[in-house]
PDB file of N, CA and C in Angstrom:
ATOM      1  N   MET A   1      79.873  95.628  91.960  1.00  0.00           N
ATOM      2  CA  MET A   1      79.032  96.336  93.098  1.00  0.00           C
ATOM      3  C   MET A   1      77.545  97.687  92.300  1.00  0.00           C
ATOM      4  N   ILE A   2      77.133  97.919  93.376  1.00  0.00           N
ATOM      5  CA  ILE A   2      75.329  98.300  92.915  1.00  0.00           C
ATOM      6  C   ILE A   2      75.603  99.879  92.892  1.00  0.00           C
ATOM      7  N   PHE A   3      76.711  99.710  94.569  1.00  0.00           N
ATOM      8  CA  PHE A   3      76.540 101.588  94.980  1.00  0.00           C
ATOM      9  C   PHE A   3      77.471 102.669  93.874  1.00  0.00           C
ATOM     10  N   ASN A   4      76.718 102.872  93.720  1.00  0.00           N
ATOM     11  CA  ASN A   4      77.931 104.339  93.218  1.00  0.00           C
ATOM     12  C   ASN A   4      79.381 104.808  94.182  1.00  0.00           C
ATOM     13  N   THR A   5      80.081 105.796  93.319  1.00  0.00           N
ATOM     14  CA  THR A   5      81.261 105.780  93.225  1.00  0.00           C
ATOM     15  C   THR A   5      81.639 106.578  93.234  1.00  0.00           C
ATOM     16  N   GLY A   6      81.587 108.211  93.938  1.00  0.00           N
ATOM     17  CA  GLY A   6      82.097 109.445  93.963  1.00  0.00           C
ATOM     18  C   GLY A   6      83.501 110.046  93.439  1.00  0.00           C
ATOM     19  N   ALA A   7      83.480 111.446  93.771  1.00  0.00           N
ATOM     20  CA  ALA A   7      85.174 111.625  92.976  1.00  0.00           C
ATOM     21  C   ALA A   7      85.416 112.086  94.495  1.00  0.00           C
ATOM     22  N   ALA A   8      84.609 111.566  95.817  1.00  0.00           N
ATOM     23  CA  ALA A   8      85.888 111.929  97.118  1.00  0.00           C
ATOM     24  C   ALA A   8      85.807 111.013  97.877  1.00  0.00           C
ATOM     25  N   LEU A   9      85.109 109.933  97.516  1.00  0.00           N
ATOM     26  CA  LEU A   9      85.190 108.491  97.834  1.00  0.00           C
ATOM     27  C   LEU A   9      86.622 108.188  96.851  1.00  0.00           C
ATOM     28  N   LEU A  10      86.820 108.068  95.457  1.00  0.00           N
ATOM     29  CA  LEU A  10      87.428 107.924  95.072  1.00  0.00           C
ATOM     30  C   LEU A  10      88.826 108.240  95.942  1.00  0.00           C
ATOM     31  N   ASP A  11      89.401 109.839  95.839  1.00  0.00           N
ATOM     32  CA  ASP A  11      89.692 110.574  96.241  1.00  0.00           C
ATOM     33  C   ASP A  11      90.178 109.555  97.951  1.00  0.00           C
ATOM     34  N   ALA A  12      89.331 109.787  98.650  1.00  0.00           N
ATOM     35  CA  ALA A  12      89.900 108.794  99.764  1.00  0.00           C
ATOM     36  C   ALA A  12      90.319 108.019  99.393  1.00  0.00           C
ATOM     37  N   ILE A  13      90.442 106.981  98.939  1.00  0.00           N
ATOM     38  CA  ILE A  13      90.935 105.630  98.138  1.00  0.00           C
ATOM     39  C   ILE A  13      91.790 104.826  98.087  1.00  0.00           C
ATOM     40  N   VAL A  14      91.957 106.324  96.753  1.00  0.00           N
ATOM     41  CA  VAL A  14      93.268 106.148  96.808  1.00  0.00           C
ATOM     42  C   VAL A  14      94.670 107.613  97.381  1.00  0.00           C
ATOM     43  N   LEU A  15      94.620 108.144  97.717  1.00  0.00           N
ATOM     44  CA  LEU A  15      94.829 109.505  99.378  1.00  0.00           C
ATOM     45  C   LEU A  15      95.734 108.103 100.488  1.00  0.00           C
ATOM     46  N   SER A  16      95.265 106.668 100.824  1.00  0.00           N
ATOM     47  CA  SER A  16      94.740 105.262 101.810  1.00  0.00           C
ATOM     48  C   SER A  16      95.601 104.258 100.259  1.00  0.00           C
ATOM     49  N   VAL A  17      95.415 104.342  99.488  1.00  0.00           N
ATOM     50  CA  VAL A  17      96.606 103.572  98.595  1.00  0.00           C
ATOM     51  C   VAL A  17      97.826 104.080  98.318  1.00  0.00           C
ATOM     52  N   VAL A  18      98.080 105.374  98.165  1.00  0.00           N
ATOM     53  CA  VAL A  18      99.062 105.954  98.120  1.00  0.00           C
ATOM     54  C   VAL A  18     100.838 106.634  99.804  1.00  0.00           C
ATOM     55  N   ASP A  19      99.257 106.613 100.142  1.00  0.00           N
ATOM     56  CA  ASP A  19      99.692 106.632 101.727  1.00  0.00           C
ATOM     57  C   ASP A  19     100.462 104.908 102.494  1.00  0.00           C
ATOM     58  N   GLN A  20      99.946 103.875 101.853  1.00  0.00           N
ATOM     59  CA  GLN A  20     100.784 102.345 102.212  1.00  0.00           C
ATOM     60  C   GLN A  20     101.711 102.457 102.027  1.00  0.00           C
ATOM     61  N   GLU A  21     102.407 103.272 101.325  1.00  0.00           N
ATOM     62  CA  GLU A  21     103.807 103.658 100.903  1.00  0.00           C
ATOM     63  C   GLU A  21     104.582 104.292 100.675  1.00  0.00           C
ATOM     64  N   GLN A  22     105.640 104.439 101.941  1.00  0.00           N
ATOM     65  CA  GLN A  22     106.534 105.373 101.876  1.00  0.00           C
ATOM     66  C   GLN A  22     106.550 106.753 101.587  1.00  0.00           C
ATOM     67  N   GLU A  23     107.692 105.260 100.367  1.00  0.00           N
ATOM     68  CA  GLU A  23     108.305 106.198  98.567  1.00  0.00           C
ATOM     69  C   GLU A  23     107.581 106.303  97.694  1.00  0.00           C
ATOM     70  N   GLY A  24     107.289 106.314  98.155  1.00  0.00           N
ATOM     71  CA  GLY A  24     105.610 106.496  96.933  1.00  0.00           C
ATOM     72  C   GLY A  24     105.480 105.169  96.163  1.00  0.00           C
ATOM     73  N   THR A  25     104.881 105.044  95.217  1.00  0.00           N
ATOM     74  CA  THR A  25     103.728 103.807  94.166  1.00  0.00           C
ATOM     75  C   THR A  25     103.727 104.739  93.031  1.00  0.00           C
ATOM     76  N   TYR A  26     103.358 103.456  91.843  1.00  0.00           N
ATOM     77  CA  TYR A  26     103.290 103.969  90.539  1.00  0.00           C
ATOM     78  C   TYR A  26     101.949 103.694  90.718  1.00  0.00           C
ATOM     79  N   GLY A  27     101.135 104.368  89.445  1.00  0.00           N
ATOM     80  CA  GLY A  27     100.480 103.948  88.725  1.00  0.00           C
ATOM     81  C   GLY A  27      99.229 102.854  88.102  1.00  0.00           C
ATOM     82  N   TYR A  28     100.647 101.698  87.417  1.00  0.00           N
ATOM     83  CA  TYR A  28      99.488 101.063  87.340  1.00  0.00           C
ATOM     84  C   TYR A  28      99.618  99.981  89.187  1.00  0.00           C
ATOM     85  N   LYS A  29     100.408 100.196  90.171  1.00  0.00           N
ATOM     86  CA  LYS A  29     100.627  99.546  91.545  1.00  0.00           C
ATOM     87  C   LYS A  29      99.025 100.198  91.826  1.00  0.00           C
ATOM     88  N   ILE A  30      98.992 101.091  91.645  1.00  0.00           N
ATOM     89  CA  ILE A  30      97.693 101.776  92.893  1.00  0.00           C
ATOM     90  C   ILE A  30      96.081 101.664  91.628  1.00  0.00           C
ATOM     91  N   THR A  31      96.476 100.846  90.688  1.00  0.00           N
ATOM     92  CA  THR A  31      95.212 101.174  90.115  1.00  0.00           C
ATOM     93  C   THR A  31      94.876  99.089  89.895  1.00  0.00           C
ATOM     94  N   GLN A  32      95.711  99.077  90.939  1.00  0.00           N
ATOM     95  CA  GLN A  32      96.031  97.310  91.113  1.00  0.00           C
ATOM     96  C   GLN A  32      95.149  97.476  92.482  1.00  0.00           C
ATOM     97  N   ASP A  33      95.868  97.627  93.556  1.00  0.00           N
ATOM     98  CA  ASP A  33      95.309  98.254  94.360  1.00  0.00           C
ATOM     99  C   ASP A  33      93.662  98.673  94.672  1.00  0.00           C
ATOM    100  N   VAL A  34      94.146  99.456  94.617  1.00  0.00           N
ATOM    101  CA  VAL A  34      92.489 100.362  94.448  1.00  0.00           C
ATOM    102  C   VAL A  34      91.713  99.146  93.826  1.00  0.00           C
ATOM    103  N   ARG A  35      91.258  98.119  92.612  1.00  0.00           N
ATOM    104  CA  ARG A  35      90.725  97.279  92.635  1.00  0.00           C
ATOM    105  C   ARG A  35      90.393  96.022  93.183  1.00  0.00           C
ATOM    106  N   LYS A  36      91.046  95.725  94.670  1.00  0.00           N
ATOM    107  CA  LYS A  36      91.094  94.812  95.268  1.00  0.00           C
ATOM    108  C   LYS A  36      90.248  95.080  95.725  1.00  0.00           C
ATOM    109  N   GLY A  37      89.645  95.630  95.832  1.00  0.00           N
ATOM    110  CA  GLY A  37      87.840  97.444  96.661  1.00  0.00           C
ATOM    111  C   GLY A  37      86.949  97.653  95.752  1.00  0.00           C
ATOM    112  N   LEU A  38      87.171  98.100  94.242  1.00  0.00           N
ATOM    113  CA  LEU A  38      86.616  98.719  93.705  1.00  0.00           C
ATOM    114  C   LEU A  38      86.609  98.357  91.904  1.00  0.00           C
ATOM    115  N   ASP A  39      85.647  98.514  91.734  1.00  0.00           N
ATOM    116  CA  ASP A  39      86.147  97.490  89.786  1.00  0.00           C
ATOM    117  C   ASP A  39      86.183  99.322  89.394  1.00  0.00           C
ATOM    118  N   VAL A  40      87.855  99.941  88.634  1.00  0.00           N
ATOM    119  CA  VAL A  40      88.147 101.196  88.646  1.00  0.00           C
ATOM    120  C   VAL A  40      88.600 100.403  87.184  1.00  0.00           C
ATOM    121  N   SER A  41      88.899 101.564  86.598  1.00  0.00           N
ATOM    122  CA  SER A  41      89.812 100.820  85.187  1.00  0.00           C
ATOM    123  C   SER A  41      91.053 102.289  85.657  1.00  0.00           C
ATOM    124  N   GLU A  42      91.851 102.149  84.662  1.00  0.00           N
ATOM    125  CA  GLU A  42      93.262 103.248  85.132  1.00  0.00           C
ATOM    126  C   GLU A  42      92.722 104.291  84.083  1.00  0.00           C
ATOM    127  N   SER A  43      91.642 104.536  83.252  1.00  0.00           N
ATOM    128  CA  SER A  43      91.373 105.539  83.107  1.00  0.00           C
ATOM    129  C   SER A  43      90.215 107.010  83.487  1.00  0.00           C
ATOM    130  N   THR A  44      90.447 105.995  84.817  1.00  0.00           N
ATOM    131  CA  THR A  44      88.739 106.449  85.769  1.00  0.00           C
ATOM    132  C   THR A  44      90.300 107.106  86.628  1.00  0.00           C
ATOM    133  N   LEU A  45      91.044 106.381  86.947  1.00  0.00           N
ATOM    134  CA  LEU A  45      91.988 107.088  88.145  1.00  0.00           C
ATOM    135  C   LEU A  45      92.780 107.981  88.485  1.00  0.00           C
ATOM    136  N   TYR A  46      93.415 107.753  86.655  1.00  0.00           N
ATOM    137  CA  TYR A  46      94.433 108.846  86.141  1.00  0.00           C
ATOM    138  C   TYR A  46      93.608 110.324  86.354  1.00  0.00           C
ATOM    139  N   PRO A  47      92.691 110.989  86.274  1.00  0.00           N
ATOM    140  CA  PRO A  47      92.486 111.535  86.459  1.00  0.00           C
ATOM    141  C   PRO A  47      91.980 111.822  88.213  1.00  0.00           C
ATOM    142  N   VAL A  48      92.103 111.374  88.482  1.00  0.00           N
ATOM    143  CA  VAL A  48      92.307 111.528  89.966  1.00  0.00           C
ATOM    144  C   VAL A  48      93.242 111.999  90.481  1.00  0.00           C
ATOM    145  N   LEU A  49      94.275 110.802  89.990  1.00  0.00           N
ATOM    146  CA  LEU A  49      95.899 111.366  90.232  1.00  0.00           C
ATOM    147  C   LEU A  49      96.315 112.592  89.563  1.00  0.00           C
ATOM    148  N   ARG A  50      95.622 113.104  89.121  1.00  0.00           N
ATOM    149  CA  ARG A  50      96.397 114.366  88.224  1.00  0.00           C
ATOM    150  C   ARG A  50      95.241 115.161  88.833  1.00  0.00           C
ATOM    151  N   ARG A  51      94.235 115.071  89.994  1.00  0.00           N
ATOM    152  CA  ARG A  51      93.366 116.244  90.183  1.00  0.00           C
ATOM    153  C   ARG A  51      93.975 116.493  91.498  1.00  0.00           C
ATOM    154  N   LEU A  52      94.554 114.712  92.541  1.00  0.00           N
ATOM    155  CA  LEU A  52      95.426 115.350  93.875  1.00  0.00           C
ATOM    156  C   LEU A  52      96.463 115.751  93.724  1.00  0.00           C
ATOM    157  N   GLN A  53      96.599 115.708  92.478  1.00  0.00           N
ATOM    158  CA  GLN A  53      97.995 116.255  92.368  1.00  0.00           C
ATOM    159  C   GLN A  53      98.627 117.546  92.271  1.00  0.00           C
ATOM    160  N   LYS A  54      96.716 118.056  91.483  1.00  0.00           N
ATOM    161  CA  LYS A  54      96.469 120.008  90.975  1.00  0.00           C
ATOM    162  C   LYS A  54      96.168 120.774  92.612  1.00  0.00           C
ATOM    163  N   ASP A  55      95.538 119.532  93.562  1.00  0.00           N
ATOM    164  CA  ASP A  55      95.446 120.337  94.648  1.00  0.00           C
ATOM    165  C   ASP A  55      96.249 119.653  95.711  1.00  0.00           C
ATOM    166  N   GLY A  56      98.035 119.697  95.923  1.00  0.00           N
ATOM    167  CA  GLY A  56      98.965 119.994  96.314  1.00  0.00           C
ATOM    168  C   GLY A  56      98.625 118.906  97.743  1.00  0.00           C
ATOM    169  N   SER A  57      97.734 117.595  97.317  1.00  0.00           N
ATOM    170  CA  SER A  57      97.617 116.356  97.932  1.00  0.00           C
ATOM    171  C   SER A  57      98.364 114.864  97.537  1.00  0.00           C
ATOM    172  N   LEU A  58      99.408 115.066  96.775  1.00  0.00           N
ATOM    173  CA  LEU A  58      99.751 113.887  96.372  1.00  0.00           C
ATOM    174  C   LEU A  58     100.883 115.030  95.161  1.00  0.00           C
ATOM    175  N   GLU A  59     102.071 114.347  95.182  1.00  0.00           N
ATOM    176  CA  GLU A  59     103.486 115.108  94.816  1.00  0.00           C
ATOM    177  C   GLU A  59     104.392 114.561  93.592  1.00  0.00           C
ATOM    178  N   THR A  60     104.536 113.651  92.887  1.00  0.00           N
ATOM    179  CA  THR A  60     105.261 113.106  91.354  1.00  0.00           C
ATOM    180  C   THR A  60     106.452 113.261  91.693  1.00  0.00           C
ATOM    181  N   TYR A  61     107.563 112.065  91.381  1.00  0.00           N
ATOM    182  CA  TYR A  61     108.272 111.547  90.874  1.00  0.00           C
ATOM    183  C   TYR A  61     109.373 110.406  89.927  1.00  0.00           C
ATOM    184  N   ASP A  62     110.184 110.957  88.917  1.00  0.00           N
ATOM    185  CA  ASP A  62     110.527 109.946  88.329  1.00  0.00           C
ATOM    186  C   ASP A  62     111.605 108.798  88.751  1.00  0.00           C
ATOM    187  N   ARG A  63     111.410 107.395  88.382  1.00  0.00           N
ATOM    188  CA  ARG A  63     112.725 106.557  88.488  1.00  0.00           C
ATOM    189  C   ARG A  63     112.112 105.627  87.123  1.00  0.00           C
ATOM    190  N   GLN A  64     114.002 106.015  86.278  1.00  0.00           N
ATOM    191  CA  GLN A  64     114.290 105.452  85.679  1.00  0.00           C
ATOM    192  C   GLN A  64     113.828 103.545  86.102  1.00  0.00           C
ATOM    193  N   ILE A  65     113.259 102.253  85.317  1.00  0.00           N
ATOM    194  CA  ILE A  65     112.798 101.214  86.248  1.00  0.00           C
ATOM    195  C   ILE A  65     113.456 100.570  84.765  1.00  0.00           C
ATOM    196  N   ASP A  66     113.953  99.531  84.118  1.00  0.00           N
ATOM    197  CA  ASP A  66     114.613  99.043  83.032  1.00  0.00           C
ATOM    198  C   ASP A  66     114.455 100.234  82.309  1.00  0.00           C
ATOM    199  N   GLY A  67     115.171 100.718  82.376  1.00  0.00           N
ATOM    200  CA  GLY A  67     116.159 101.249  81.368  1.00  0.00           C
ATOM    201  C   GLY A  67     114.513 102.650  80.974  1.00  0.00           C
ATOM    202  N   ARG A  68     113.108 102.836  80.992  1.00  0.00           N
ATOM    203  CA  ARG A  68     112.162 103.035  81.255  1.00  0.00           C
ATOM    204  C   ARG A  68     111.879 103.639  82.322  1.00  0.00           C
ATOM    205  N   ASN A  69     111.114 105.261  82.063  1.00  0.00           N
ATOM    206  CA  ASN A  69     111.047 106.191  83.792  1.00  0.00           C
ATOM    207  C   ASN A  69     109.563 105.695  83.657  1.00  0.00           C
ATOM    208  N   ARG A  70     109.589 105.768  84.663  1.00  0.00           N
ATOM    209  CA  ARG A  70     107.890 105.425  85.891  1.00  0.00           C
ATOM    210  C   ARG A  70     107.869 107.030  86.708  1.00  0.00           C
ATOM    211  N   ARG A  71     106.307 106.856  87.103  1.00  0.00           N
ATOM    212  CA  ARG A  71     106.415 107.961  87.336  1.00  0.00           C
ATOM    213  C   ARG A  71     105.722 107.608  88.923  1.00  0.00           C
ATOM    214  N   TYR A  72     106.259 108.190  89.578  1.00  0.00           N
ATOM    215  CA  TYR A  72     105.613 107.510  91.353  1.00  0.00           C
ATOM    216  C   TYR A  72     104.474 108.594  91.927  1.00  0.00           C
ATOM    217  N   TYR A  73     103.853 108.522  93.037  1.00  0.00           N
ATOM    218  CA  TYR A  73     102.841 108.909  93.882  1.00  0.00           C
ATOM    219  C   TYR A  73     103.347 109.167  94.809  1.00  0.00           C
ATOM    220  N   ARG A  74     103.352 110.552  95.365  1.00  0.00           N
ATOM    221  CA  ARG A  74     103.462 109.935  97.356  1.00  0.00           C
ATOM    222  C   ARG A  74     102.904 110.900  98.070  1.00  0.00           C
ATOM    223  N   ILE A  75     102.537 111.066  99.068  1.00  0.00           N
ATOM    224  CA  ILE A  75     101.551 111.607  99.966  1.00  0.00           C
ATOM    225  C   ILE A  75     102.489 112.794  99.719  1.00  0.00           C
ATOM    226  N   THR A  76     101.665 114.324 100.072  1.00  0.00           N
ATOM    227  CA  THR A  76     102.653 115.302 100.815  1.00  0.00           C
ATOM    228  C   THR A  76     101.393 115.089 102.850  1.00  0.00           C
ATOM    229  N   SER A  77     102.060 116.387 103.109  1.00  0.00           N
ATOM    230  CA  SER A  77     101.654 116.372 104.212  1.00  0.00           C
ATOM    231  C   SER A  77     100.303 116.934 104.604  1.00  0.00           C
ATOM    232  N   ASN A  78     100.161 118.271 103.135  1.00  0.00           N
ATOM    233  CA  ASN A  78      98.660 118.074 103.168  1.00  0.00           C
ATOM    234  C   ASN A  78      97.830 117.252 102.953  1.00  0.00           C
ATOM    235  N   GLY A  79      97.913 116.408 101.736  1.00  0.00           N
ATOM    236  CA  GLY A  79      98.230 114.860 100.991  1.00  0.00           C
ATOM    237  C   GLY A  79      97.102 113.887 102.792  1.00  0.00           C
ATOM    238  N   LYS A  80      98.193 114.556 103.581  1.00  0.00           N
ATOM    239  CA  LYS A  80      97.925 113.267 104.735  1.00  0.00           C
ATOM    240  C   LYS A  80      96.976 113.789 106.030  1.00  0.00           C
ATOM    241  N   VAL A  81      96.647 115.644 105.554  1.00  0.00           N
ATOM    242  CA  VAL A  81      95.691 116.498 106.503  1.00  0.00           C
ATOM    243  C   VAL A  81      93.807 115.751 105.801  1.00  0.00           C
ATOM    244  N   THR A  82      94.344 115.859 104.320  1.00  0.00           N
ATOM    245  CA  THR A  82      93.330 115.466 103.500  1.00  0.00           C
ATOM    246  C   THR A  82      92.650 113.624 103.891  1.00  0.00           C
ATOM    247  N   LEU A  83      93.467 113.102 103.827  1.00  0.00           N
ATOM    248  CA  LEU A  83      93.164 111.845 103.873  1.00  0.00           C
ATOM    249  C   LEU A  83      92.887 111.611 105.999  1.00  0.00           C
ATOM    250  N   GLN A  84      93.235 112.632 106.568  1.00  0.00           N
ATOM    251  CA  GLN A  84      93.239 112.256 107.916  1.00  0.00           C
ATOM    252  C   GLN A  84      90.704 112.533 108.251  1.00  0.00           C
ATOM    253  N   MET A  85      90.415 113.630 107.319  1.00  0.00           N
ATOM    254  CA  MET A  85      89.072 114.454 107.603  1.00  0.00           C
ATOM    255  C   MET A  85      88.964 113.386 106.898  1.00  0.00           C
ATOM    256  N   TYR A  86      89.077 112.323 105.451  1.00  0.00           N
ATOM    257  CA  TYR A  86      87.408 111.789 105.062  1.00  0.00           C
ATOM    258  C   TYR A  86      87.932 110.236 105.497  1.00  0.00           C
ATOM    259  N   ARG A  87      88.440 110.044 106.384  1.00  0.00           N
ATOM    260  CA  ARG A  87      88.477 108.978 107.350  1.00  0.00           C
ATOM    261  C   ARG A  87      87.752 109.350 108.442  1.00  0.00           C
ATOM    262  N   THR A  88      87.650 110.225 108.947  1.00  0.00           N
ATOM    263  CA  THR A  88      86.787 110.966 110.281  1.00  0.00           C
ATOM    264  C   THR A  88      85.461 110.906 109.352  1.00  0.00           C
ATOM    265  N   GLU A  89      85.107 111.206 108.279  1.00  0.00           N
ATOM    266  CA  GLU A  89      84.171 111.745 107.963  1.00  0.00           C
ATOM    267  C   GLU A  89      83.612 110.916 106.972  1.00  0.00           C
ATOM    268  N   TRP A  90      84.310 109.648 106.676  1.00  0.00           N
ATOM    269  CA  TRP A  90      83.607 108.116 105.957  1.00  0.00           C
ATOM    270  C   TRP A  90      83.423 107.572 107.784  1.00  0.00           C
ATOM    271  N   GLU A  91      83.953 107.675 108.797  1.00  0.00           N
ATOM    272  CA  GLU A  91      83.803 106.649 110.057  1.00  0.00           C
ATOM    273  C   GLU A  91      82.065 107.483 110.207  1.00  0.00           C
ATOM    274  N   LYS A  92      81.858 108.843 110.682  1.00  0.00           N
ATOM    275  CA  LYS A  92      80.411 109.882 110.082  1.00  0.00           C
ATOM    276  C   LYS A  92      79.599 109.074 109.461  1.00  0.00           C
ATOM    277  N   TYR A  93      79.757 108.861 108.714  1.00  0.00           N
ATOM    278  CA  TYR A  93      78.910 108.355 107.437  1.00  0.00           C
ATOM    279  C   TYR A  93      78.777 106.995 107.160  1.00  0.00           C
ATOM    280  N   THR A  94      78.837 106.330 107.409  1.00  0.00           N
ATOM    281  CA  THR A  94      78.579 105.154 107.665  1.00  0.00           C
ATOM    282  C   THR A  94      78.112 104.608 108.792  1.00  0.00           C
ATOM    283  N   ASP A  95      78.830 104.836 110.311  1.00  0.00           N
ATOM    284  CA  ASP A  95      77.742 105.146 111.074  1.00  0.00           C
ATOM    285  C   ASP A  95      76.281 104.655 110.474  1.00  0.00           C
ATOM    286  N   LYS A  96      75.611 106.095 110.303  1.00  0.00           N
ATOM    287  CA  LYS A  96      74.818 106.663 110.007  1.00  0.00           C
ATOM    288  C   LYS A  96      74.273 105.414 109.326  1.00  0.00           C
ATOM    289  N   ILE A  97      74.247 104.930 107.722  1.00  0.00           N
ATOM    290  CA  ILE A  97      74.320 104.681 107.341  1.00  0.00           C
ATOM    291  C   ILE A  97      74.174 102.864 107.635  1.00  0.00           C
ATOM    292  N   ASN A  98      75.153 102.776 108.653  1.00  0.00           N
ATOM    293  CA  ASN A  98      74.589 101.181 109.281  1.00  0.00           C
ATOM    294  C   ASN A  98      73.032 101.010 110.033  1.00  0.00           C
ATOM    295  N   SER A  99      73.376 102.271 110.981  1.00  0.00           N
ATOM    296  CA  SER A  99      72.104 102.169 110.930  1.00  0.00           C
ATOM    297  C   SER A  99      71.340 102.630 111.081  1.00  0.00           C
ATOM    298  N   LEU A 100      70.849 103.542 109.531  1.00  0.00           N
ATOM    299  CA  LEU A 100      69.596 103.191 108.936  1.00  0.00           C
ATOM    300  C   LEU A 100      69.212 101.757 108.476  1.00  0.00           C
ATOM    301  N   LEU A 101      70.145 100.734 108.049  1.00  0.00           N
ATOM    302  CA  LEU A 101      70.243  99.735 106.852  1.00  0.00           C
ATOM    303  C   LEU A 101      69.457  98.844 107.123  1.00  0.00           C
ATOM    304  N   LYS A 102      70.022  98.859 109.136  1.00  0.00           N
ATOM    305  CA  LYS A 102      69.890  97.906 110.066  1.00  0.00           C
ATOM    306  C   LYS A 102      68.830  98.017 111.009  1.00  0.00           C
ATOM    307  N   GLY A 103      68.230  99.271 111.290  1.00  0.00           N
ATOM    308  CA  GLY A 103      66.905  99.913 110.993  1.00  0.00           C
ATOM    309  C   GLY A 103      67.205 100.091 112.910  1.00  0.00           C
ATOM    310  N   GLY A 104      68.185 101.047 113.457  1.00  0.00           N
ATOM    311  CA  GLY A 104      68.908 101.020 114.048  1.00  0.00           C
ATOM    312  C   GLY A 104      68.061 102.750 114.632  1.00  0.00           C
ATOM    313  N   ASP A 105      67.834 103.520 115.962  1.00  0.00           N
ATOM    314  CA  ASP A 105      67.681 104.861 115.850  1.00  0.00           C
ATOM    315  C   ASP A 105      68.515 105.309 115.740  1.00  0.00           C
ATOM    316  N   ASN A 106      68.559 106.467 114.788  1.00  0.00           N
ATOM    317  CA  ASN A 106      69.191 107.077 114.496  1.00  0.00           C
ATOM    318  C   ASN A 106      69.072 108.919 114.534  1.00  0.00           C
ATOM    319  N   ASN A 107      68.428 109.015 115.431  1.00  0.00           N
ATOM    320  CA  ASN A 107      68.956 110.754 116.261  1.00  0.00           C
ATOM    321  C   ASN A 107      69.835 110.442 117.291  1.00  0.00           C
ATOM    322  N   GLU A 108      70.422 110.796 116.594  1.00  0.00           N
ATOM    323  CA  GLU A 108      72.216 111.661 117.367  1.00  0.00           C
ATOM    324  C   GLU A 108      72.856 113.155 117.420  1.00  0.00           C
TER     325      GLU A 108
END
């Protein structure tokens, strides 16, 4: 994709992916889910996960799988509010961009 993906968009996408799993999900699966829409590496996403955890949008817990601990991420109530704000802003943004790219009237 030729368009850059900024930090806010990555945050929104990660929150959306994590929100789809009620019990939470782990880093590798988050990476695989995000890669369905964006070409990103694990090394890009782990700092996003840490940032979202630090700001209270995600919480973590460990679960033992096959004798090893796996870190799971779960969206918090604060994260749900943030995700809704991102979704609202995304709708406004894409409406404006689509209008411009399709040559419509953008005097809203």
